[in-house]
């Protein structure tokens, strides 16, 4: 049996069910390259689950998962994953590989940035369109800009995740990401992400140190939001309640927010 | 201090951080009307958190939250909520009320159907457009149909939540919901949800008894998916991997799925 267990958004983001599964496993693996789990240390986690943990890099999960599959065939294997397990598409592949050779699989869900970021900002989750990821400048992509443009046309908000390179401890920061989006605006000119556009930064979602800040893109691009991970939200039309939330929870300037309120 | 704590998707869906907060609280409230948490019993939960729990109905949260606000002003109040706390829009209002009168608030996130249902189905979460809720027939709405139509036009999948009336223990079931959508197709005729359309039912997401089933709408409308909660996913264009997943994880017939694969 191969059980994928979500670690959630911070060091105690594991659920009680996840803890139980990890305690009862014959072999426990972890990957920490798809996202950052603030505060998590292997030693503390090993103590919590009373079990040893084997750390896997991207190659060992995506190209040579023999070690995982063998452990899952011969006993109970648990694979610990940041956030909610299947949000990173790479793990679906591993799950299908296991099922195809007759190894049962299951998922113990964890908190995900997909619902946490909307929740922290006070924006309504059913008003979010598709999400996208902003990659580092060395692998540029127009996709996040196009997704924001498409969502805005439909009156929908956009969650933008930021690239990470965990092996090098490099995390795209909100200010860098905003600058990347402003460059895409200069190139593609669809008025989807201008210096005047309302943007919301959510830093360290799910931790006791979480921060939400709304304002003009150009203003936020000059700020330092502290340690990672960060994400961006690009709001579209706002309900009156959402505008209130951005002012109260995100300290967004009233004159910026009010332009977006649906009449 | 008012801390919103997510209960997740089943009786052990609370995170370790959530457990700690509930144990350390002066007053603990719970609401169970925005969603169903399978297997959860108050007695067991009270034992787990070594604390008494006060159950609140919709009116006590939305119209007369004085009891919550007073407890949060005078001490540490924890408000336990199914899933991830702010997905139900009603709680944002309570949070803003507290902040406006100077009561600090925070959120301890929990697993949400918003990421769990895509994950269980093997469909990629960044390919989901906005979600919607299918209400009971007595309060009909064209919105879920329109959302599916809009998402499909963009090549995006749709998560459809199903209405609940917790006080009467009534939960809209997947077969009923499919029939409602088929009636909307007859009325609105945009080819967005026909008897031949591929649909995925996810029942009891997050529990050990979770079930995923893909197939033609008309075929699934004749099945009984067991105890609630259920949700629907209406896929749009499928990546090859997503098609594989629906066949393997959702037992979807190959000839139905393959029509949706992007060439």
Short mmCIF file of C-alpha atoms in Angstrom, two decimals:
data_model
loop_
_atom_site.label_atom_id
_atom_site.label_comp_id
_atom_site.label_asym_id
_atom_site.label_seq_id
_atom_site.Cartn_x
_atom_site.Cartn_y
_atom_site.Cartn_z
CA UNK A 1 0.00 0.00 0.00
CA UNK A 2 1.26 3.47 -0.91
CA UNK A 3 -0.29 6.26 1.14
CA UNK A 4 0.31 9.89 0.15
CA UNK A 5 0.09 12.12 3.24
CA UNK A 6 -0.20 15.90 3.03
CA UNK A 7 2.10 17.88 5.33
CA UNK A 8 0.06 21.06 4.96
CA UNK A 9 1.53 24.54 5.14
CA UNK A 10 3.71 24.53 8.26
CA UNK A 11 5.48 22.19 10.67
CA UNK A 12 2.25 21.15 12.43
CA UNK A 13 0.10 21.07 9.28
CA UNK A 14 -0.16 17.28 9.27
CA UNK A 15 -3.63 15.97 10.20
CA UNK A 16 -4.29 13.49 13.01
CA UNK A 17 -5.07 10.87 10.37
CA UNK A 18 -1.80 11.64 8.58
CA UNK A 19 0.12 11.29 11.85
CA UNK A 20 -1.49 7.89 12.48
CA UNK A 21 -0.61 6.62 9.00
CA UNK A 22 3.00 7.81 9.28
CA UNK A 23 3.33 6.15 12.69
CA UNK A 24 1.99 2.85 11.42
CA UNK A 25 4.09 2.74 8.24
CA UNK A 26 6.89 0.29 7.53
CA UNK A 27 8.73 2.87 5.43
CA UNK A 28 8.31 6.65 5.37
CA UNK A 29 9.51 8.83 2.48
CA UNK A 30 9.38 12.60 2.13
CA UNK A 31 9.92 15.05 -0.71
CA UNK A 32 10.55 18.71 -0.06
CA UNK A 33 11.14 20.00 -3.59
CA UNK A 34 7.60 20.86 -4.72
CA UNK A 35 7.04 23.40 -1.95
CA UNK A 36 8.47 24.78 1.26
CA UNK A 37 6.98 23.81 4.63
CA UNK A 38 8.06 26.61 7.02
CA UNK A 39 9.44 25.45 10.36
CA UNK A 40 9.57 21.78 9.41
CA UNK A 41 12.70 19.93 10.49
CA UNK A 42 13.26 16.26 9.79
CA UNK A 43 14.37 15.46 13.33
CA UNK A 44 11.25 16.89 14.93
CA UNK A 45 9.05 15.18 12.37
CA UNK A 46 10.79 11.85 12.94
CA UNK A 47 10.17 12.21 16.66
CA UNK A 48 6.51 13.06 16.09
CA UNK A 49 5.87 10.04 13.92
CA UNK A 50 8.25 7.73 15.86
CA UNK A 51 9.65 6.59 12.55
CA UNK A 52 12.68 7.21 10.32
CA UNK A 53 12.20 9.32 7.21
CA UNK A 54 13.94 8.83 3.86
CA UNK A 55 14.34 12.08 1.90
CA UNK A 56 13.81 11.77 -1.85
CA UNK A 57 14.88 14.25 -4.52
CA UNK A 58 13.01 14.93 -7.74
CA UNK A 59 14.89 12.31 -9.72
CA UNK A 60 14.20 9.57 -7.16
CA UNK A 61 10.46 10.31 -7.32
CA UNK A 62 9.95 11.05 -10.98
CA UNK A 63 12.50 8.93 -12.78
CA UNK A 64 13.52 6.10 -10.50
CA UNK A 65 10.69 5.47 -8.02
CA UNK A 66 11.75 1.82 -7.62
CA UNK A 67 12.61 2.31 -3.95
CA UNK A 68 9.13 3.69 -3.19
CA UNK A 69 7.33 1.06 -5.25
CA UNK A 70 9.30 -1.81 -3.71
CA UNK A 71 8.54 -0.58 -0.19
CA UNK A 72 4.86 -0.16 -1.09
CA UNK A 73 4.69 -3.63 -2.60
CA UNK A 74 6.30 -5.30 0.41
CA UNK A 75 4.59 -3.32 3.19
CA UNK A 76 2.97 -0.05 4.19
CA UNK A 77 4.78 2.88 2.60
CA UNK A 78 3.90 6.47 3.42
CA UNK A 79 5.02 9.31 1.18
CA UNK A 80 4.94 12.70 2.92
CA UNK A 81 4.34 15.63 0.60
CA UNK A 82 4.05 19.42 1.24
CA UNK A 83 0.51 20.85 1.17
CA UNK A 84 -2.22 18.58 -0.21
CA UNK A 85 -0.57 15.65 -2.05
CA UNK A 86 -1.90 15.80 -5.61
CA UNK A 87 -1.70 19.54 -6.26
CA UNK A 88 1.82 18.95 -7.61
CA UNK A 89 1.04 17.01 -10.78
CA UNK A 90 4.17 14.89 -10.53
CA UNK A 91 2.66 12.71 -7.80
CA UNK A 92 -0.31 11.65 -9.91
CA UNK A 93 2.16 9.88 -12.16
CA UNK A 94 3.67 7.96 -9.24
CA UNK A 95 0.21 6.99 -8.03
CA UNK A 96 -0.76 5.63 -11.45
CA UNK A 97 2.51 3.69 -11.74
CA UNK A 98 1.73 2.00 -8.43
CA UNK A 99 -1.90 1.19 -9.31
CA UNK A 100 -0.87 -0.25 -12.68
CA UNK A 101 1.34 -2.86 -11.02
CA UNK A 102 -1.33 -3.76 -8.49
CA UNK A 103 -0.21 -1.67 -5.52
CA UNK A 104 -3.16 -0.04 -3.72
CA UNK A 105 -2.90 3.70 -3.07
CA UNK A 106 -4.71 6.27 -0.97
CA UNK A 107 -4.47 9.95 -0.08
CA UNK A 108 -4.58 11.61 3.34
CA UNK A 109 -5.29 15.21 2.50
CA UNK A 110 -3.58 18.24 4.00
CA UNK A 111 -4.20 21.99 3.93
CA UNK A 112 -3.34 23.51 0.55
CA UNK A 113 -2.33 26.97 -0.60
CA UNK A 114 -5.19 26.63 -3.13
CA UNK A 115 -7.79 27.25 -0.42
CA UNK A 116 -5.58 28.91 2.21
CA UNK A 117 -4.53 31.94 0.15
CA UNK A 118 -8.08 32.91 -0.87
CA UNK A 119 -9.21 32.35 2.73
CA UNK A 120 -6.51 34.53 4.27
CA UNK A 121 -7.21 37.38 1.85
CA UNK A 122 -10.95 37.36 2.51
CA UNK A 123 -11.66 36.87 -1.19
CA UNK A 124 -14.40 34.37 -2.03
CA UNK A 125 -13.01 31.08 -3.28
CA UNK A 126 -15.78 30.45 -5.83
CA UNK A 127 -14.77 33.69 -7.58
CA UNK A 128 -11.30 32.36 -8.43
CA UNK A 129 -10.63 31.19 -11.96
CA UNK A 130 -7.78 28.87 -12.87
CA UNK A 131 -4.44 29.35 -11.14
CA UNK A 132 -0.96 29.52 -12.64
CA UNK A 133 2.70 29.56 -11.61
CA UNK A 134 5.21 32.36 -12.24
CA UNK A 135 8.56 30.75 -13.14
CA UNK A 136 12.03 32.18 -12.52
CA UNK A 137 13.18 34.63 -15.23
CA UNK A 138 15.55 32.06 -16.76
CA UNK A 139 12.53 30.01 -17.91
CA UNK A 140 10.13 32.82 -18.87
CA UNK A 141 6.48 32.09 -19.63
CA UNK A 142 3.57 34.23 -20.76
CA UNK A 143 1.07 31.82 -19.20
CA UNK A 144 0.55 33.57 -15.84
CA UNK A 145 -0.19 36.86 -17.62
CA UNK A 146 -2.56 35.19 -20.08
CA UNK A 147 -4.37 33.40 -17.24
CA UNK A 148 -4.87 36.69 -15.33
CA UNK A 149 -6.14 38.37 -18.49
CA UNK A 150 -8.58 35.53 -19.20
CA UNK A 151 -9.83 35.41 -15.60
CA UNK A 152 -10.28 39.19 -15.41
CA UNK A 153 -12.36 39.15 -18.57
CA UNK A 154 -14.73 36.79 -16.71
CA UNK A 155 -14.65 38.86 -13.51
CA UNK A 156 -12.59 36.21 -11.70
CA UNK A 157 -9.62 36.44 -9.32
CA UNK A 158 -6.34 34.63 -10.01
CA UNK A 159 -4.02 32.80 -7.63
CA UNK A 160 -0.41 32.91 -8.83
CA UNK A 161 2.01 30.47 -7.25
CA UNK A 162 5.72 31.33 -7.32
CA UNK A 163 8.45 29.05 -8.58
CA UNK A 164 10.87 27.36 -6.20
CA UNK A 165 14.21 25.66 -6.67
CA UNK A 166 14.41 23.82 -3.38
CA UNK A 167 17.77 22.16 -4.04
CA UNK A 168 19.34 25.63 -4.23
CA UNK A 169 17.07 27.09 -1.52
CA UNK A 170 15.88 29.67 -4.03
CA UNK A 171 12.30 30.89 -3.83
CA UNK A 172 10.80 33.49 -6.13
CA UNK A 173 9.66 36.38 -3.93
CA UNK A 174 6.52 38.47 -4.31
CA UNK A 175 8.39 41.65 -5.31
CA UNK A 176 10.36 39.78 -7.98
CA UNK A 177 7.19 38.10 -9.24
CA UNK A 178 5.37 41.43 -9.52
CA UNK A 179 8.26 42.83 -11.58
CA UNK A 180 8.07 39.81 -13.90
CA UNK A 181 4.33 40.39 -14.38
CA UNK A 182 4.87 44.12 -15.02
CA UNK A 183 7.38 43.22 -17.77
CA UNK A 184 4.81 40.89 -19.32
CA UNK A 185 2.34 43.79 -19.27
CA UNK A 186 4.85 45.96 -21.16
CA UNK A 187 5.19 43.23 -23.75
CA UNK A 188 1.58 42.03 -24.09
CA UNK A 189 -0.29 45.25 -23.23
CA UNK A 190 -3.71 43.87 -22.31
CA UNK A 191 -4.14 46.03 -19.18
CA UNK A 192 -4.25 42.89 -17.05
CA UNK A 193 -1.37 43.70 -14.68
CA UNK A 194 -0.35 47.35 -14.84
CA UNK A 195 1.62 49.37 -12.25
CA UNK A 196 -1.79 50.67 -11.03
CA UNK A 197 -3.43 47.21 -10.79
CA UNK A 198 -4.64 45.94 -7.43
CA UNK A 199 -2.52 43.00 -6.30
CA UNK A 200 -2.53 41.03 -3.04
CA UNK A 201 0.58 39.39 -1.61
CA UNK A 202 0.12 36.45 0.77
CA UNK A 203 3.36 35.52 2.54
CA UNK A 204 3.89 32.42 4.70
CA UNK A 205 0.26 31.27 4.41
CA UNK A 206 -0.75 28.93 7.21
CA UNK A 207 2.02 29.94 9.61
CA UNK A 208 1.65 32.07 12.73
CA UNK A 209 3.65 34.67 10.82
CA UNK A 210 1.32 34.86 7.80
CA UNK A 211 1.05 38.26 6.13
CA UNK A 212 -1.52 39.65 3.70
CA UNK A 213 -0.93 42.94 1.91
CA UNK A 214 -3.04 44.54 -0.81
CA UNK A 215 -2.15 47.57 -2.91
CA UNK A 216 -0.99 48.84 -6.28
CA UNK A 217 1.42 46.53 -8.09
CA UNK A 218 4.06 49.25 -8.37
CA UNK A 219 3.93 49.97 -4.63
CA UNK A 220 4.08 46.32 -3.59
CA UNK A 221 6.98 45.67 -5.99
CA UNK A 222 9.12 47.87 -3.74
CA UNK A 223 8.42 45.99 -0.51
CA UNK A 224 10.19 43.08 1.16
CA UNK A 225 7.77 40.43 2.39
CA UNK A 226 10.25 38.47 4.48
CA UNK A 227 10.92 34.77 4.39
CA UNK A 228 9.23 32.53 1.78
CA UNK A 229 6.94 31.10 0.54
CA UNK A 230 4.96 33.92 -1.08
CA UNK A 231 2.05 33.88 -3.52
CA UNK A 232 0.19 36.61 -5.43
CA UNK A 233 -3.52 37.10 -5.89
CA UNK A 234 -4.75 39.31 -8.71
CA UNK A 235 -8.32 40.33 -7.85
CA UNK A 236 -10.93 41.13 -10.44
CA UNK A 237 -14.32 42.70 -9.62
CA UNK A 238 -14.90 42.82 -5.87
CA UNK A 239 -18.02 42.27 -3.85
CA UNK A 240 -18.45 44.92 -1.16
CA UNK A 241 -17.48 42.34 1.50
CA UNK A 242 -14.32 41.42 -0.38
CA UNK A 243 -13.30 45.07 -0.58
CA UNK A 244 -13.85 45.40 3.18
CA UNK A 245 -11.71 42.31 3.75
CA UNK A 246 -8.82 43.62 1.66
CA UNK A 247 -8.87 46.88 3.58
CA UNK A 248 -9.08 45.26 7.02
CA UNK A 249 -7.06 42.06 6.57
CA UNK A 250 -4.67 43.29 3.88
CA UNK A 251 -4.27 46.99 4.75
CA UNK A 252 -5.12 47.83 1.16
CA UNK A 253 -5.59 51.58 0.49
CA UNK A 254 -9.31 52.41 0.18
CA UNK A 255 -8.85 54.44 -3.01
CA UNK A 256 -7.17 51.50 -4.77
CA UNK A 257 -9.71 48.90 -3.66
CA UNK A 258 -12.83 50.92 -4.34
CA UNK A 259 -12.22 51.15 -8.07
CA UNK A 260 -12.78 47.39 -8.21
CA UNK A 261 -16.07 47.21 -6.32
CA UNK A 262 -19.01 46.03 -8.41
CA UNK A 263 -21.71 48.62 -8.54
CA UNK B 1 -8.44 36.28 20.06
CA UNK B 2 -10.69 34.41 17.65
CA UNK B 3 -9.05 31.44 15.93
CA UNK B 4 -10.83 29.67 13.09
CA UNK B 5 -9.72 26.03 12.94
CA UNK B 6 -10.41 23.77 9.95
CA UNK B 7 -11.76 20.31 10.75
CA UNK B 8 -10.90 18.96 7.31
CA UNK B 9 -12.83 16.24 5.55
CA UNK B 10 -13.24 13.49 8.16
CA UNK B 11 -13.13 12.87 11.90
CA UNK B 12 -9.32 13.00 12.05
CA UNK B 13 -8.91 15.80 9.52
CA UNK B 14 -7.84 18.35 12.14
CA UNK B 15 -4.14 19.31 11.95
CA UNK B 16 -1.73 19.01 14.89
CA UNK B 17 -1.70 22.81 15.08
CA UNK B 18 -5.50 22.88 15.13
CA UNK B 19 -5.57 20.32 17.94
CA UNK B 20 -3.13 22.43 19.97
CA UNK B 21 -5.22 25.58 19.52
CA UNK B 22 -8.45 23.80 20.48
CA UNK B 23 -6.78 22.33 23.58
CA UNK B 24 -5.48 25.69 24.68
CA UNK B 25 -8.73 27.60 24.14
CA UNK B 26 -10.92 29.09 26.87
CA UNK B 27 -14.04 28.52 24.77
CA UNK B 28 -14.56 26.20 21.80
CA UNK B 29 -17.40 26.61 19.30
CA UNK B 30 -18.30 24.45 16.32
CA UNK B 31 -20.62 24.79 13.35
CA UNK B 32 -21.68 21.78 11.31
CA UNK B 33 -24.11 23.37 8.87
CA UNK B 34 -21.78 24.43 6.02
CA UNK B 35 -20.59 20.90 5.33
CA UNK B 36 -20.65 17.34 6.63
CA UNK B 37 -17.58 15.87 8.35
CA UNK B 38 -18.02 12.08 8.03
CA UNK B 39 -17.40 10.09 11.21
CA UNK B 40 -17.14 13.14 13.45
CA UNK B 41 -18.89 12.86 16.81
CA UNK B 42 -18.88 15.64 19.38
CA UNK B 43 -18.01 13.34 22.26
CA UNK B 44 -14.92 11.95 20.60
CA UNK B 45 -13.84 15.40 19.51
CA UNK B 46 -14.32 16.77 23.03
CA UNK B 47 -12.14 13.97 24.37
CA UNK B 48 -9.46 14.65 21.76
CA UNK B 49 -9.25 18.34 22.57
CA UNK B 50 -9.88 17.90 26.33
CA UNK B 51 -12.38 20.73 26.11
CA UNK B 52 -16.12 21.27 25.93
CA UNK B 53 -17.63 22.25 22.60
CA UNK B 54 -20.56 24.61 22.05
CA UNK B 55 -22.54 23.84 18.88
CA UNK B 56 -23.76 26.88 16.96
CA UNK B 57 -26.46 26.95 14.30
CA UNK B 58 -26.49 29.26 11.30
CA UNK B 59 -28.44 31.99 13.07
CA UNK B 60 -26.05 32.08 16.03
CA UNK B 61 -23.10 32.55 13.68
CA UNK B 62 -24.51 34.83 11.04
CA UNK B 63 -27.04 36.96 12.86
CA UNK B 64 -26.25 36.92 16.55
CA UNK B 65 -22.54 36.14 16.95
CA UNK B 66 -22.42 37.99 20.28
CA UNK B 67 -21.58 34.81 22.19
CA UNK B 68 -18.56 34.15 19.96
CA UNK B 69 -17.39 37.77 20.01
CA UNK B 70 -17.71 38.08 23.78
CA UNK B 71 -15.72 34.89 24.32
CA UNK B 72 -13.07 36.09 21.86
CA UNK B 73 -12.84 39.48 23.54
CA UNK B 74 -12.45 38.01 27.03
CA UNK B 75 -10.14 35.10 26.21
CA UNK B 76 -9.03 32.63 23.59
CA UNK B 77 -11.96 31.46 21.49
CA UNK B 78 -11.64 28.72 18.90
CA UNK B 79 -14.26 28.25 16.21
CA UNK B 80 -14.15 24.79 14.60
CA UNK B 81 -15.35 24.71 11.01
CA UNK B 82 -15.66 21.85 8.46
CA UNK B 83 -12.98 21.74 5.74
CA UNK B 84 -10.77 24.84 5.42
CA UNK B 85 -12.39 27.71 7.38
CA UNK B 86 -12.93 30.49 4.84
CA UNK B 87 -14.22 28.47 1.89
CA UNK B 88 -17.75 29.03 3.25
CA UNK B 89 -18.12 32.77 2.69
CA UNK B 90 -20.20 33.28 5.81
CA UNK B 91 -17.15 33.06 8.07
CA UNK B 92 -15.34 35.95 6.41
CA UNK B 93 -18.12 38.18 7.69
CA UNK B 94 -17.63 36.97 11.27
CA UNK B 95 -13.89 37.51 10.97
CA UNK B 96 -14.34 41.08 9.78
CA UNK B 97 -16.84 41.82 12.55
CA UNK B 98 -14.27 40.71 15.11
CA UNK B 99 -11.38 42.67 13.57
CA UNK B 100 -13.51 45.82 13.37
CA UNK B 101 -14.05 45.83 17.14
CA UNK B 102 -10.38 45.17 17.83
CA UNK B 103 -10.44 41.41 18.34
CA UNK B 104 -7.44 39.71 16.71
CA UNK B 105 -8.18 36.74 14.46
CA UNK B 106 -6.25 33.95 12.81
CA UNK B 107 -6.85 30.86 10.72
CA UNK B 108 -5.54 27.33 11.20
CA UNK B 109 -6.13 25.75 7.82
CA UNK B 110 -7.57 22.31 7.19
CA UNK B 111 -7.90 20.06 4.14
CA UNK B 112 -10.55 21.32 1.72
CA UNK B 113 -12.72 19.66 -0.91
CA UNK B 114 -11.37 22.37 -3.28
CA UNK B 115 -8.02 20.59 -3.56
CA UNK B 116 -9.06 17.10 -2.41
CA UNK B 117 -11.61 16.39 -5.16
CA UNK B 118 -9.25 17.29 -8.03
CA UNK B 119 -6.48 15.30 -6.31
CA UNK B 120 -8.57 12.16 -5.87
CA UNK B 121 -9.72 12.21 -9.48
CA UNK B 122 -6.19 12.57 -10.87
CA UNK B 123 -7.20 15.74 -12.73
CA UNK B 124 -4.68 18.59 -12.60
CA UNK B 125 -5.72 21.32 -10.21
CA UNK B 126 -4.38 24.20 -12.34
CA UNK B 127 -6.76 23.12 -15.11
CA UNK B 128 -9.85 23.83 -12.98
CA UNK B 129 -11.82 27.00 -13.62
CA UNK B 130 -14.16 28.54 -11.07
CA UNK B 131 -16.33 26.23 -8.99
CA UNK B 132 -20.06 26.44 -8.26
CA UNK B 133 -22.73 24.85 -6.07
CA UNK B 134 -25.79 22.93 -7.26
CA UNK B 135 -28.71 23.87 -4.99
CA UNK B 136 -31.73 21.72 -4.11
CA UNK B 137 -34.52 21.83 -6.74
CA UNK B 138 -36.69 24.07 -4.54
CA UNK B 139 -34.18 26.92 -5.05
CA UNK B 140 -33.19 26.33 -8.70
CA UNK B 141 -30.25 28.17 -10.24
CA UNK B 142 -28.76 28.25 -13.72
CA UNK B 143 -25.35 29.24 -12.33
CA UNK B 144 -23.73 25.78 -12.13
CA UNK B 145 -24.66 25.11 -15.75
CA UNK B 146 -23.38 28.49 -16.90
CA UNK B 147 -20.11 28.00 -15.00
CA UNK B 148 -19.56 24.59 -16.64
CA UNK B 149 -20.30 26.07 -20.06
CA UNK B 150 -17.91 28.98 -19.48
CA UNK B 151 -15.13 26.71 -18.16
CA UNK B 152 -15.50 24.23 -21.01
CA UNK B 153 -15.17 27.01 -23.54
CA UNK B 154 -11.76 27.72 -21.98
CA UNK B 155 -10.80 24.02 -21.82
CA UNK B 156 -11.12 23.99 -18.02
CA UNK B 157 -12.62 21.45 -15.62
CA UNK B 158 -15.35 22.39 -13.11
CA UNK B 159 -15.83 21.35 -9.50
CA UNK B 160 -19.50 21.35 -8.53
CA UNK B 161 -20.32 21.25 -4.82
CA UNK B 162 -23.71 19.90 -3.76
CA UNK B 163 -26.14 21.70 -1.48
CA UNK B 164 -26.75 20.54 2.07
CA UNK B 165 -29.44 21.22 4.63
CA UNK B 166 -27.67 19.99 7.72
CA UNK B 167 -30.50 20.79 10.15
CA UNK B 168 -32.71 18.33 8.25
CA UNK B 169 -29.82 15.93 7.53
CA UNK B 170 -30.53 16.33 3.82
CA UNK B 171 -27.64 16.21 1.37
CA UNK B 172 -28.02 16.51 -2.37
CA UNK B 173 -26.65 13.28 -3.89
CA UNK B 174 -24.59 12.90 -7.05
CA UNK B 175 -27.37 11.12 -9.01
CA UNK B 176 -29.88 13.85 -8.09
CA UNK B 177 -27.37 16.57 -8.98
CA UNK B 178 -26.68 15.01 -12.40
CA UNK B 179 -30.43 14.93 -13.09
CA UNK B 180 -30.67 18.64 -12.18
CA UNK B 181 -27.82 19.44 -14.58
CA UNK B 182 -29.42 17.36 -17.36
CA UNK B 183 -32.63 19.35 -16.95
CA UNK B 184 -30.65 22.58 -17.24
CA UNK B 185 -29.13 21.22 -20.47
CA UNK B 186 -32.64 20.60 -21.84
CA UNK B 187 -33.53 24.19 -21.01
CA UNK B 188 -30.32 26.03 -21.99
CA UNK B 189 -29.02 23.72 -24.75
CA UNK B 190 -25.36 24.71 -24.87
CA UNK B 191 -24.03 21.13 -25.05
CA UNK B 192 -22.25 21.66 -21.72
CA UNK B 193 -23.80 18.76 -19.78
CA UNK B 194 -25.56 16.27 -22.03
CA UNK B 195 -26.49 12.66 -21.27
CA UNK B 196 -23.31 11.67 -23.16
CA UNK B 197 -21.02 14.14 -21.30
CA UNK B 198 -18.14 12.80 -19.24
CA UNK B 199 -18.77 13.41 -15.53
CA UNK B 200 -16.82 12.32 -12.45
CA UNK B 201 -18.46 11.67 -9.08
CA UNK B 202 -16.31 11.98 -5.96
CA UNK B 203 -18.05 10.57 -2.88
CA UNK B 204 -16.82 10.91 0.70
CA UNK B 205 -13.57 12.67 -0.30
CA UNK B 206 -10.90 12.39 2.36
CA UNK B 207 -12.39 9.37 4.14
CA UNK B 208 -11.10 5.79 4.00
CA UNK B 209 -14.28 5.04 2.08
CA UNK B 210 -13.72 7.64 -0.68
CA UNK B 211 -15.04 6.69 -4.12
CA UNK B 212 -14.25 8.13 -7.55
CA UNK B 213 -16.33 7.14 -10.58
CA UNK B 214 -16.14 8.54 -14.10
CA UNK B 215 -18.56 7.90 -16.94
CA UNK B 216 -21.39 9.25 -19.06
CA UNK B 217 -23.77 11.53 -17.18
CA UNK B 218 -26.77 9.38 -18.07
CA UNK B 219 -25.09 6.22 -16.76
CA UNK B 220 -23.92 7.80 -13.51
CA UNK B 221 -27.38 9.32 -12.92
CA UNK B 222 -28.67 5.78 -12.38
CA UNK B 223 -26.15 4.83 -9.70
CA UNK B 224 -26.24 5.11 -5.92
CA UNK B 225 -23.00 6.50 -4.49
CA UNK B 226 -23.72 5.71 -0.85
CA UNK B 227 -23.53 8.02 2.09
CA UNK B 228 -22.78 11.76 1.63
CA UNK B 229 -21.07 14.10 0.96
CA UNK B 230 -20.74 13.88 -2.82
CA UNK B 231 -19.38 16.32 -5.39
CA UNK B 232 -19.26 16.33 -9.19
CA UNK B 233 -16.41 17.18 -11.53
CA UNK B 234 -17.16 18.06 -15.13
CA UNK B 235 -13.92 17.56 -17.06
CA UNK B 236 -13.06 19.50 -20.18
CA UNK B 237 -10.13 18.65 -22.47
CA UNK B 238 -7.92 15.97 -20.91
CA UNK B 239 -4.18 15.56 -20.95
CA UNK B 240 -3.15 11.98 -21.71
CA UNK B 241 -2.18 11.52 -18.05
CA UNK B 242 -5.55 12.78 -16.85
CA UNK B 243 -7.34 10.32 -19.13
CA UNK B 244 -5.19 7.51 -17.71
CA UNK B 245 -6.07 8.62 -14.19
CA UNK B 246 -9.81 8.65 -14.86
CA UNK B 247 -9.62 5.15 -16.28
CA UNK B 248 -7.47 3.75 -13.46
CA UNK B 249 -8.70 5.71 -10.43
CA UNK B 250 -12.29 6.34 -11.58
CA UNK B 251 -13.02 3.20 -13.62
CA UNK B 252 -14.16 5.44 -16.46
CA UNK B 253 -14.91 3.60 -19.72
CA UNK B 254 -12.04 4.11 -22.21
CA UNK B 255 -14.37 4.99 -25.10
CA UNK B 256 -15.98 7.81 -23.08
CA UNK B 257 -12.70 9.27 -21.81
CA UNK B 258 -10.78 9.13 -25.07
CA UNK B 259 -13.10 11.54 -26.85
CA UNK B 260 -11.84 14.23 -24.44
CA UNK B 261 -8.10 13.71 -24.89
CA UNK B 262 -6.30 16.66 -26.45
CA UNK B 263 -4.62 15.67 -29.68
#
